[in-house]
Short mmCIF file of C-alpha atoms and ligand atoms in Angstrom, two decimals:
data_model
loop_
_atom_site.label_atom_id
_atom_site.label_comp_id
_atom_site.label_asym_id
_atom_site.label_seq_id
_atom_site.Cartn_x
_atom_site.Cartn_y
_atom_site.Cartn_z
CA MET A 1 21.99 -6.94 -0.71
CA LEU A 2 20.30 -3.52 -0.49
CA SER A 3 18.55 -3.31 -3.75
CA PRO A 4 19.11 0.26 -5.53
CA ASN A 5 15.35 1.93 -5.92
CA PRO A 6 16.09 2.39 -9.92
CA PRO A 7 16.54 5.73 -10.33
CA LEU A 8 12.65 7.56 -11.78
CA GLU A 9 15.21 9.13 -15.59
CA SER A 10 15.92 6.28 -16.45
CA LEU A 11 12.79 4.28 -15.77
CA ILE A 12 11.24 7.00 -17.49
CA ALA A 13 13.56 7.11 -20.40
CA ASP A 14 12.98 2.93 -20.66
CA ALA A 15 9.29 3.74 -20.83
CA LYS A 16 9.06 5.96 -23.46
CA ALA A 17 11.78 4.10 -25.70
CA ARG A 18 9.75 1.04 -25.24
CA LEU A 19 6.86 3.24 -25.78
CA LYS A 20 8.16 4.03 -29.85
CA GLN A 21 8.65 0.68 -29.84
CA HIS A 22 5.45 -0.70 -29.73
CA TYR A 23 3.42 2.62 -31.40
CA ASP A 24 5.74 5.06 -32.84
CA CYS A 25 5.39 7.05 -31.27
CA ASP A 26 6.65 10.34 -28.95
CA ALA A 27 5.57 10.39 -25.44
CA THR A 28 3.99 13.78 -24.54
CA LEU A 29 3.07 12.65 -21.25
CA VAL A 30 4.37 10.91 -18.34
CA ALA A 31 2.09 10.03 -14.90
CA VAL A 32 4.06 8.21 -12.19
CA ALA A 33 2.50 6.62 -8.89
CA PRO A 34 4.53 5.31 -5.81
CA GLY A 35 4.36 1.91 -4.03
CA ARG A 36 3.53 2.22 -0.16
CA VAL A 37 4.66 0.75 3.47
CA ASN A 38 2.04 0.95 5.71
CA LEU A 39 4.79 1.94 8.99
CA ILE A 40 1.38 1.06 11.74
CA GLY A 41 -2.35 0.81 12.54
CA GLU A 42 -3.23 -2.08 10.16
CA HIS A 43 -6.55 -3.13 8.94
CA ILE A 44 -8.04 -0.56 10.99
CA ASP A 45 -8.01 1.61 7.73
CA TYR A 46 -11.79 0.34 7.04
CA CYS A 47 -12.60 0.14 10.54
CA ASP A 48 -12.77 4.49 10.43
CA GLY A 49 -8.80 3.68 12.42
CA PHE A 50 -5.90 5.96 12.12
CA VAL A 51 -2.68 4.73 9.45
CA LEU A 52 0.67 5.77 9.60
CA PRO A 53 1.75 4.78 5.36
CA PHE A 54 4.14 6.05 3.09
CA ALA A 55 4.77 6.71 -0.43
CA ILE A 56 8.02 4.29 -1.15
CA GLU A 57 11.06 5.57 -3.42
CA ARG A 58 9.36 2.47 -6.22
CA SER A 59 6.64 3.91 -8.43
CA ILE A 60 4.71 2.96 -11.34
CA ILE A 61 5.19 5.48 -14.39
CA ILE A 62 3.07 5.78 -17.62
CA VAL A 63 4.48 6.88 -20.80
CA ALA A 64 1.32 7.83 -23.37
CA ALA A 65 0.49 10.15 -26.31
CA PRO A 66 -3.08 10.75 -27.27
CA ASN A 67 -3.42 8.66 -30.82
CA GLY A 68 -6.18 9.90 -32.18
CA ARG A 69 -8.76 6.82 -32.16
CA SER A 70 -11.59 5.99 -29.66
CA GLU A 71 -9.40 3.57 -27.90
CA ALA A 72 -6.71 3.02 -25.33
CA ARG A 73 -3.67 1.25 -26.20
CA ILE A 74 -1.79 -0.14 -23.46
CA ALA A 75 2.41 -2.21 -23.30
CA THR A 76 3.74 -2.74 -19.83
CA ALA A 77 7.18 -4.79 -19.74
CA SER A 78 5.24 -7.38 -16.30
CA THR A 79 3.80 -8.98 -19.44
CA ASP A 80 3.49 -9.56 -22.98
CA GLU A 81 -0.23 -9.25 -22.76
CA PRO A 82 -0.92 -5.51 -23.86
CA ALA A 83 -4.58 -4.52 -23.21
CA VAL A 84 -6.52 -2.75 -25.51
CA ILE A 85 -9.43 -0.40 -24.11
CA ALA A 86 -12.47 0.44 -25.88
CA LEU A 87 -13.50 4.06 -25.36
CA ASP A 88 -16.50 5.33 -26.44
CA ARG A 89 -18.62 2.73 -23.92
CA THR A 90 -19.63 2.50 -20.60
CA GLN A 91 -16.90 0.57 -18.78
CA ILE A 92 -17.09 -3.02 -17.94
CA THR A 93 -13.85 -5.53 -16.12
CA GLY A 94 -11.69 -7.41 -19.45
CA SER A 95 -8.92 -9.15 -19.96
CA PRO A 96 -6.27 -9.51 -19.44
CA LYS A 97 -6.95 -8.29 -15.73
CA TRP A 98 -4.73 -6.17 -15.24
CA SER A 99 -6.59 -3.87 -17.23
CA ASN A 100 -8.90 -3.94 -15.29
CA TYR A 101 -7.57 -1.43 -12.47
CA ILE A 102 -6.76 1.04 -16.20
CA ARG A 103 -10.64 -0.27 -16.48
CA GLY A 104 -11.89 0.94 -13.33
CA VAL A 105 -10.66 4.73 -13.91
CA ILE A 106 -11.83 5.66 -16.32
CA HIS A 107 -14.95 4.73 -15.47
CA GLY A 108 -14.37 6.75 -12.42
CA PHE A 109 -13.65 9.46 -15.16
CA ASN A 110 -16.72 8.82 -16.96
CA ALA A 111 -18.94 8.57 -14.66
CA ARG A 112 -17.71 12.32 -13.57
CA ASN A 113 -18.79 13.31 -17.21
CA ILE A 114 -15.59 13.75 -17.85
CA SER A 115 -14.12 11.78 -21.74
CA VAL A 116 -11.00 10.16 -22.21
CA PRO A 117 -9.86 10.94 -26.09
CA GLY A 118 -7.82 8.19 -26.96
CA PHE A 119 -4.57 7.14 -26.31
CA ASP A 120 -1.13 4.94 -26.55
CA ALA A 121 0.37 3.95 -23.14
CA PHE A 122 3.63 1.42 -21.54
CA ILE A 123 3.73 0.60 -18.41
CA VAL A 124 7.34 0.73 -16.42
CA SER A 125 7.56 -0.96 -12.57
CA SER A 126 9.99 -0.42 -10.15
CA VAL A 127 7.12 -1.82 -7.41
CA PRO A 128 7.32 -5.15 -6.81
CA GLY A 129 3.67 -7.28 -7.61
CA GLY A 130 2.49 -8.89 -5.06
CA ALA A 131 4.96 -7.43 -2.25
CA GLY A 132 2.10 -5.84 -0.18
CA LEU A 133 3.35 -3.67 -1.42
CA SER A 134 0.23 -1.41 -3.49
CA SER A 135 1.65 -2.08 -7.13
CA SER A 136 -2.40 -1.82 -7.83
CA ALA A 137 -3.26 1.32 -5.88
CA ALA A 138 0.37 3.55 -8.29
CA LEU A 139 -1.23 1.56 -10.65
CA GLU A 140 -4.63 3.37 -10.41
CA CYS A 141 -2.98 6.27 -8.90
CA ALA A 142 -0.48 7.00 -12.21
CA THR A 143 -3.22 6.16 -14.36
CA ALA A 144 -5.83 8.89 -12.75
CA THR A 145 -3.15 11.03 -12.86
CA LEU A 146 -1.62 10.55 -16.79
CA LEU A 147 -6.31 10.81 -17.52
CA GLU A 148 -6.01 14.52 -15.39
CA GLY A 149 -3.01 15.07 -18.27
CA LEU A 150 -4.69 13.65 -21.22
CA THR A 151 -8.28 15.53 -19.82
CA GLY A 152 -7.28 18.86 -18.32
CA GLU A 153 -10.20 18.37 -15.66
CA VAL A 154 -7.59 18.45 -12.47
CA LEU A 155 -9.20 16.78 -9.36
CA SER A 156 -8.52 17.16 -5.97
CA THR A 157 -5.66 14.67 -4.64
CA LYS A 158 -8.66 13.45 -2.07
CA GLU A 159 -10.52 12.57 -4.86
CA LYS A 160 -8.05 10.85 -7.07
CA ALA A 161 -7.47 9.08 -4.54
CA LEU A 162 -11.05 7.55 -3.82
CA LEU A 163 -11.00 7.19 -7.95
CA ALA A 164 -9.22 4.83 -7.11
CA GLN A 165 -9.70 2.96 -3.57
CA LYS A 166 -13.41 2.77 -6.00
CA ALA A 167 -11.20 0.81 -9.22
CA GLU A 168 -10.11 -1.49 -7.03
CA HIS A 169 -14.03 -2.25 -5.26
CA ASP A 170 -15.04 -2.43 -8.40
CA PHE A 171 -13.12 -3.31 -10.87
CA ALA A 172 -11.01 -5.78 -8.65
CA ASN A 173 -13.25 -6.66 -6.49
CA VAL A 174 -11.21 -6.15 -4.23
CA PRO A 175 -12.79 -4.35 -0.52
CA CYS A 176 -10.40 -2.64 0.71
CA GLY A 177 -10.20 0.42 3.00
CA ILE A 178 -8.26 4.37 1.98
CA MET A 179 -4.83 3.61 2.86
CA ASP A 180 -3.29 3.46 0.00
CA GLN A 181 -4.90 4.82 -3.27
CA PHE A 182 -3.92 7.60 -0.40
CA ALA A 183 -0.05 6.94 0.48
CA SER A 184 0.50 7.15 -3.35
CA ALA A 185 -1.73 10.32 -3.94
CA PHE A 186 -0.88 12.41 -1.00
CA GLY A 187 3.66 10.94 -0.49
CA GLU A 188 5.60 13.57 0.45
CA GLU A 189 8.85 13.52 0.24
CA GLY A 190 9.74 12.95 4.24
CA GLN A 191 7.10 12.99 5.60
CA LEU A 192 4.68 9.51 6.58
CA ILE A 193 0.40 10.28 6.82
CA LEU A 194 -1.25 9.97 9.96
CA ILE A 195 -5.61 8.67 8.27
CA ASP A 196 -7.61 9.02 9.77
CA CYS A 197 -10.24 7.42 7.94
CA GLN A 198 -13.42 8.09 9.66
CA ASN A 199 -13.01 11.63 8.37
CA GLY A 200 -10.88 10.57 5.84
CA GLU A 201 -8.20 14.02 6.25
CA PRO A 202 -4.77 13.20 5.72
CA GLN A 203 -2.41 14.92 8.59
CA LEU A 204 1.63 14.83 7.71
CA VAL A 205 4.85 13.60 10.06
CA PRO A 206 7.25 14.77 9.35
CA PHE A 207 10.44 11.71 8.47
CA ALA A 208 12.50 13.90 9.36
CA ASP A 209 15.52 12.20 11.50
CA PRO A 210 18.13 11.55 8.87
CA SER A 211 19.57 9.30 11.10
CA LEU A 212 17.11 6.61 10.70
CA THR A 213 15.83 4.53 7.44
CA ILE A 214 13.02 1.66 6.25
CA ILE A 215 13.70 -1.49 5.69
CA VAL A 216 11.00 -3.52 3.00
CA ALA A 217 11.65 -6.85 3.09
CA ASN A 218 9.75 -9.02 0.88
CA THR A 219 9.06 -12.63 2.03
CA LYS A 220 8.52 -13.45 -2.13
CA VAL A 221 5.95 -15.67 -0.58
CA SER A 222 1.38 -14.95 -1.02
CA HIS A 223 -0.04 -17.30 0.32
CA GLU A 224 -3.59 -18.65 -1.58
CA LEU A 225 -6.30 -17.09 1.49
CA SER A 226 -5.22 -13.77 0.24
CA ASP A 227 -9.19 -12.97 -1.36
CA GLY A 228 -11.57 -13.98 1.01
CA GLY A 229 -8.79 -13.99 3.78
CA TYR A 230 -9.06 -9.79 3.67
CA ALA A 231 -13.53 -9.86 2.72
CA ALA A 232 -13.21 -12.66 6.26
CA ARG A 233 -11.52 -10.29 8.02
CA ARG A 234 -13.15 -7.20 7.37
CA LYS A 235 -17.21 -8.64 8.42
CA SER A 236 -15.82 -9.59 11.16
CA THR A 237 -14.72 -6.44 12.62
CA GLU A 238 -18.47 -5.65 10.96
CA ASP A 239 -19.62 -8.66 13.38
CA GLY A 240 -17.93 -7.53 16.02
CA LEU A 241 -18.92 -4.11 15.93
CA ALA A 242 -23.08 -4.53 15.42
CA LEU A 243 -22.67 -7.23 19.19
CA ILE A 244 -21.01 -4.23 20.62
CA GLY A 245 -23.61 -2.02 19.58
CA LYS A 246 -22.14 1.28 18.87
CA ALA A 247 -21.84 2.79 15.44
CA SER A 248 -18.10 3.72 14.87
CA TRP A 249 -14.77 1.76 15.75
CA ARG A 250 -13.76 5.45 16.67
CA ASP A 251 -16.02 5.76 20.55
CA VAL A 252 -15.14 1.71 21.41
CA THR A 253 -13.25 1.33 24.30
CA SER A 254 -11.66 -1.49 25.60
CA GLU A 255 -15.07 -1.69 28.39
CA ASP A 256 -17.20 -2.06 25.59
CA LEU A 257 -15.75 -4.25 24.31
CA ALA A 258 -15.26 -6.13 27.87
CA ALA A 259 -18.60 -5.86 28.16
CA ALA A 260 -20.25 -7.76 24.47
CA GLU A 261 -17.42 -10.27 25.42
CA SER A 262 -19.88 -12.74 26.05
CA LYS A 263 -21.95 -12.05 23.22
CA MET A 264 -19.35 -12.98 20.34
CA ASP A 265 -17.13 -15.78 19.88
CA ALA A 266 -13.67 -16.19 20.57
CA THR A 267 -12.61 -15.06 17.04
CA THR A 268 -15.20 -11.90 17.17
CA PHE A 269 -13.23 -11.21 20.08
CA LYS A 270 -9.65 -11.73 19.27
CA ARG A 271 -10.07 -8.66 16.46
CA SER A 272 -11.85 -6.62 17.91
CA ARG A 273 -9.34 -6.47 20.26
CA HIS A 274 -7.00 -6.24 17.55
CA VAL A 275 -8.49 -2.49 15.90
CA ILE A 276 -9.17 -1.67 19.76
CA GLY A 277 -5.42 -1.55 20.64
CA GLU A 278 -3.52 -1.35 16.62
CA MET A 279 -5.43 2.50 16.90
CA HIS A 280 -4.70 3.53 20.02
CA ARG A 281 -0.55 2.22 19.00
CA THR A 282 -0.97 3.92 15.54
CA LEU A 283 -2.01 7.43 17.85
CA GLU A 284 0.94 6.92 20.29
CA ALA A 285 3.09 5.45 17.38
CA ALA A 286 2.13 9.21 15.63
CA GLU A 287 2.44 10.99 18.90
CA LEU A 288 6.39 10.28 19.07
CA LEU A 289 7.30 10.69 15.86
CA LYS A 290 6.35 14.09 16.57
CA GLN A 291 8.05 14.52 19.10
CA GLY A 292 11.19 12.91 17.57
CA LYS A 293 11.17 10.30 19.30
CA ALA A 294 10.51 8.19 16.47
CA ARG A 295 13.53 5.80 18.68
CA GLU A 296 11.04 4.76 20.41
CA LEU A 297 8.63 2.85 18.63
CA GLY A 298 9.66 -0.20 18.45
CA SER A 299 7.37 -2.01 20.75
CA LEU A 300 4.14 -0.79 19.42
CA MET A 301 6.44 -2.21 16.41
CA TYR A 302 6.41 -5.23 18.23
CA ALA A 303 3.41 -5.60 19.58
CA SER A 304 1.35 -4.33 15.90
CA HIS A 305 2.66 -7.64 14.68
CA ALA A 306 2.19 -9.65 17.69
CA SER A 307 -1.20 -8.83 17.34
CA LEU A 308 -1.96 -9.40 13.35
CA ARG A 309 -0.73 -12.69 14.65
CA ASP A 310 -1.76 -13.39 17.21
CA ASP A 311 -5.86 -11.61 17.01
CA PHE A 312 -6.20 -10.71 13.71
CA GLU A 313 -4.55 -14.54 12.05
CA VAL A 314 -3.22 -12.36 8.69
CA SER A 315 0.77 -13.26 8.98
CA CYS A 316 2.44 -16.32 7.89
CA GLU A 317 5.56 -18.10 8.82
CA GLU A 318 8.04 -16.35 6.65
CA LEU A 319 6.49 -12.68 8.34
CA ASP A 320 7.07 -13.73 11.32
CA ILE A 321 10.94 -15.60 10.70
CA LEU A 322 11.47 -12.39 8.87
CA VAL A 323 9.93 -9.96 12.03
CA ASP A 324 11.63 -12.31 14.23
CA ILE A 325 15.45 -12.26 12.80
CA ALA A 326 15.01 -8.14 13.07
CA GLU A 327 13.88 -8.89 16.82
CA GLU A 328 17.13 -11.22 16.98
CA ILE A 329 19.35 -8.55 15.27
CA GLY A 330 17.81 -5.49 18.00
CA ALA A 331 19.06 -2.39 18.95
CA GLU A 332 22.66 -3.13 19.52
CA GLY A 333 22.98 -4.11 15.38
CA GLY A 334 20.57 -1.26 14.61
CA VAL A 335 17.31 -2.31 14.25
CA ILE A 336 13.99 -0.19 16.58
CA GLY A 337 11.17 -1.93 15.63
CA ALA A 338 9.63 -4.05 12.90
CA ARG A 339 6.22 -6.41 11.91
CA MET A 340 4.68 -7.09 8.24
CA THR A 341 3.03 -4.48 6.65
CA GLY A 342 0.01 -4.74 4.39
CA GLY A 343 -2.95 -7.18 4.24
CA GLY A 344 -0.93 -9.61 4.40
CA PHE A 345 -0.55 -13.73 4.51
CA GLY A 346 2.84 -13.01 2.49
CA GLY A 347 4.05 -9.57 0.88
CA SER A 348 7.47 -7.82 3.38
CA THR A 349 7.81 -6.61 6.58
CA VAL A 350 8.01 -3.20 7.85
CA THR A 351 11.81 -2.43 9.65
CA LEU A 352 12.51 0.92 11.05
CA CYS A 353 16.41 1.23 11.69
CA GLU A 354 19.77 2.92 12.23
CA ALA A 355 20.17 4.66 8.46
CA ASP A 356 23.87 3.61 9.22
CA LYS A 357 23.48 -0.16 9.78
CA ALA A 358 20.96 -1.30 6.62
CA GLU A 359 23.24 -3.01 4.55
CA ASP A 360 24.45 -5.03 7.69
CA ILE A 361 21.12 -5.28 8.32
CA ALA A 362 19.24 -6.44 5.42
CA GLN A 363 22.80 -8.47 4.71
CA LYS A 364 21.73 -10.46 7.86
CA LEU A 365 18.04 -10.78 7.66
CA ALA A 366 18.69 -12.47 3.94
CA GLU A 367 21.15 -14.89 4.81
CA GLY A 368 18.79 -15.69 8.10
CA TYR A 369 15.18 -15.77 6.28
CA GLN A 370 17.93 -17.64 3.51
CA ILE A 371 18.36 -20.54 5.88
CA ARG A 372 14.60 -20.79 7.92
CA THR A 373 12.99 -20.95 4.44
CA GLY A 374 15.14 -21.45 1.17
CA ILE A 375 13.96 -18.39 0.34
CA GLN A 376 15.90 -15.60 -1.00
CA PRO A 377 14.09 -12.34 -0.27
CA GLU A 378 14.45 -9.15 -1.75
CA ILE A 379 15.00 -6.13 0.17
CA PHE A 380 15.40 -2.94 -0.11
CA ALA A 381 15.68 1.28 1.59
CA SER A 382 13.05 3.61 1.41
CA ARG A 383 12.44 7.03 1.99
CA PRO A 384 10.03 8.59 2.69
CA ALA A 385 8.56 10.26 -1.47
CA ASP A 386 6.99 11.84 -2.97
CA GLY A 387 3.13 11.30 -3.73
CA ALA A 388 1.94 10.63 -7.83
CA ARG A 389 2.63 13.46 -10.16
CA LEU A 390 2.60 14.44 -13.81
CA ILE A 391 6.59 14.68 -14.80
C1 GLA B 1 -4.38 -3.96 1.93
C2 GLA B 1 -5.78 -3.15 1.79
C3 GLA B 1 -5.49 -1.82 2.60
C4 GLA B 1 -6.11 -2.06 4.36
C5 GLA B 1 -4.63 -2.98 4.39
C6 GLA B 1 -4.47 -4.04 5.62
O1 GLA B 1 -3.42 -2.99 1.68
O2 GLA B 1 -6.67 -2.59 0.32
O3 GLA B 1 -6.66 -0.66 2.31
O4 GLA B 1 -6.71 -1.85 4.30
O5 GLA B 1 -4.24 -3.90 3.46
O6 GLA B 1 -3.79 -1.97 6.29
#
């Protein structure tokens, strides 16, 4: 029931063969960037909060070769629609839609006075799309890494992640925080990444215990609300902070919120309560992990999910069902904790569990979910993996 993570070597070999088939050239560059799962710290990266994601063993791979033209020609295994991007002019959004992530990253290089030479490329992916696993951040980071190889201009990891985030803002119109691109860029095998979203500094937190693993369960649903819903949540937190009267959520206490409650509508109050609670839960989780107490994370994960469901209202029935089943399996069955991960309104859950029970847990999650929803979920396990790189 656990679907295997396709080995990188075979994905690369496949991409190279398809590049040859499409554009009759041999790859000289291979860029890889992973998707991410967030263990805890949800919807607070845009509130100066702390988040604790990691790069997963699922990646986007771009193989490429210079083509001597003034355009990029890019095909992908996921759609039949290739992209042709003129490189001798200012980048603007265009079609196909997926090419905007690439256009945005090219724009970021141009904005730094780095011109991009023509290239042909083929993209393959093992990151499920629309599953809340940041396939878009992976595409942006893989593109930025490829362009570093093509131009010889290597950015700092932080600058690369910020460039990728700006591409998402300006070319995909999603006002995201920094978590996804940071996780894809800074990922390291065996390490979670505690990101201080106020100063943009990542700190590695070992996920060291080999007897533990993390299961990702994709609900396979993505509710329509998502685009507007994300921006609306972000706006609520800004309204809440303004009513509390502080410059940053980092300085807000539960007492500050209580004092401002009478000025707020009920929704803004609930959103604000989530931000404060999630900030504390994330720091507590990081502390437990540093002390080698990962098995004590369960209550924090369930509380995070409840807060996202009830106060932040970004969960959905399908996510709740997967978390409920995980909780029913419980510690006896090897589950330490579970919660929704990512932006919500569908997407995936993350379940921290005993590695030797992972297969059994995946089976139970799949069966229970299918009975209650009629949908077959996609389930895989992943330990923290390396971030964006050239191979
Ligand atoms: C999306 C955004 C991130 C973050 C999460 C919620 O993945 O891209 O920046 O806000 O949602 O934690």
